[in-house]
XYZ file of C-alpha atoms in Angstrom:
111
model
C 0.352 0.121 -0.102
C 1.422 3.361 -1.086
C 1.729 6.296 1.945
C -0.337 8.889 2.235
C 2.846 11.552 0.962
C 2.729 9.427 -2.137
C -1.092 9.457 -2.518
C -1.409 13.226 -2.321
C 1.681 13.317 -4.544
C -0.335 11.346 -7.175
C -3.828 13.106 -6.307
C -1.745 17.019 -7.048
C -0.516 15.701 -10.060
C -3.591 14.299 -11.658
C -5.203 17.932 -10.871
C -1.841 19.536 -12.409
C -1.891 17.920 -15.460
C -5.697 18.697 -15.975
C -4.603 22.490 -15.157
C -2.162 22.380 -17.678
C -4.585 21.243 -20.815
C -7.608 23.893 -19.046
C -9.322 26.905 -20.304
C -6.619 29.665 -18.968
C -7.385 33.020 -20.679
C -7.879 37.022 -18.688
C -11.269 36.410 -17.792
C -11.523 32.618 -16.576
C -8.918 31.416 -14.579
C -8.398 27.399 -13.810
C -7.443 27.100 -10.196
C -6.005 24.425 -8.182
C -6.844 23.983 -4.709
C -4.846 21.450 -2.309
C -5.716 21.493 1.095
C -3.413 18.895 2.618
C -4.459 19.379 6.068
C -7.424 17.936 5.594
C -6.694 16.555 1.880
C -9.053 18.152 -0.008
C -8.255 18.786 -3.616
C -10.098 20.768 -6.406
C -9.658 22.167 -9.932
C -12.155 25.243 -10.385
C -12.904 27.192 -13.120
C -13.393 31.241 -11.996
C -14.153 34.557 -13.594
C -16.169 36.060 -16.115
C -17.192 35.304 -19.337
C -18.674 38.612 -21.059
C -20.991 39.449 -18.581
C -22.033 35.840 -17.317
C -20.248 34.786 -14.581
C -18.104 31.023 -14.605
C -17.640 29.231 -11.540
C -16.996 25.481 -11.525
C -15.808 22.869 -9.985
C -13.858 20.188 -12.741
C -12.457 17.606 -10.497
C -12.711 17.327 -6.594
C -11.160 14.778 -4.564
C -10.413 14.028 -1.188
C -8.237 11.079 1.169
C -9.968 9.656 3.757
C -8.958 6.923 5.388
C -6.260 5.712 3.239
C -8.834 6.311 0.456
C -8.962 8.155 -2.844
C -12.547 9.388 -2.636
C -13.401 10.665 -6.239
C -15.994 13.110 -5.299
C -16.975 15.116 -8.863
C -15.632 14.576 -12.172
C -16.370 17.467 -14.826
C -14.374 15.736 -17.539
C -15.519 13.300 -20.190
C -12.704 11.202 -18.861
C -12.427 8.081 -16.315
C -10.822 9.203 -14.101
C -10.795 6.855 -11.721
C -8.701 4.318 -13.797
C -5.907 6.831 -14.906
C -5.545 6.899 -10.990
C -4.879 3.268 -11.031
C -2.395 4.146 -14.345
C -0.355 6.265 -11.854
C -0.082 3.459 -9.157
C -3.391 3.530 -7.230
C -5.290 -0.119 -6.528
C -8.681 0.414 -7.357
C -9.715 -0.828 -3.437
C -8.604 2.667 -2.174
C -10.461 4.587 -4.970
C -14.083 5.501 -3.724
C -16.549 6.528 -6.479
C -17.927 9.278 -4.004
C -20.601 10.736 -6.509
C -21.813 6.664 -6.623
C -24.539 6.253 -3.721
C -23.319 3.800 -1.303
C -25.708 1.118 -2.897
C -24.382 1.632 -6.440
C -20.578 1.802 -5.364
C -20.768 -2.544 -4.530
C -21.516 -2.822 -7.908
C -18.268 -1.347 -9.194
C -14.510 -2.413 -9.241
C -13.584 -0.119 -7.195
C -13.717 0.485 -2.835
C -17.240 0.912 -1.236
C -16.174 2.991 1.047
């Protein structure tokens, strides 16, 4: 099993990679939010597009009880599979946006 520090590094790298390819212009910023004390990690867009306010969470992950919880995936990619490719075992990934009942039918951890 990987250490908590390794999981933090992997989650941060994943979000940094997505931020590098995310929209970034003068009016809409891409922000990385890393709370390494409480293990909350997000990638968000924030700003203005003309008269329209832009704010949206693209990715949100937590580390709880030694497992990575995928709380929100606003991409078209399989983030859980990417975490596996980065060395996280499926047994340490929880698809948090699935109901607890539905999680038992995935290849990933229930909680």
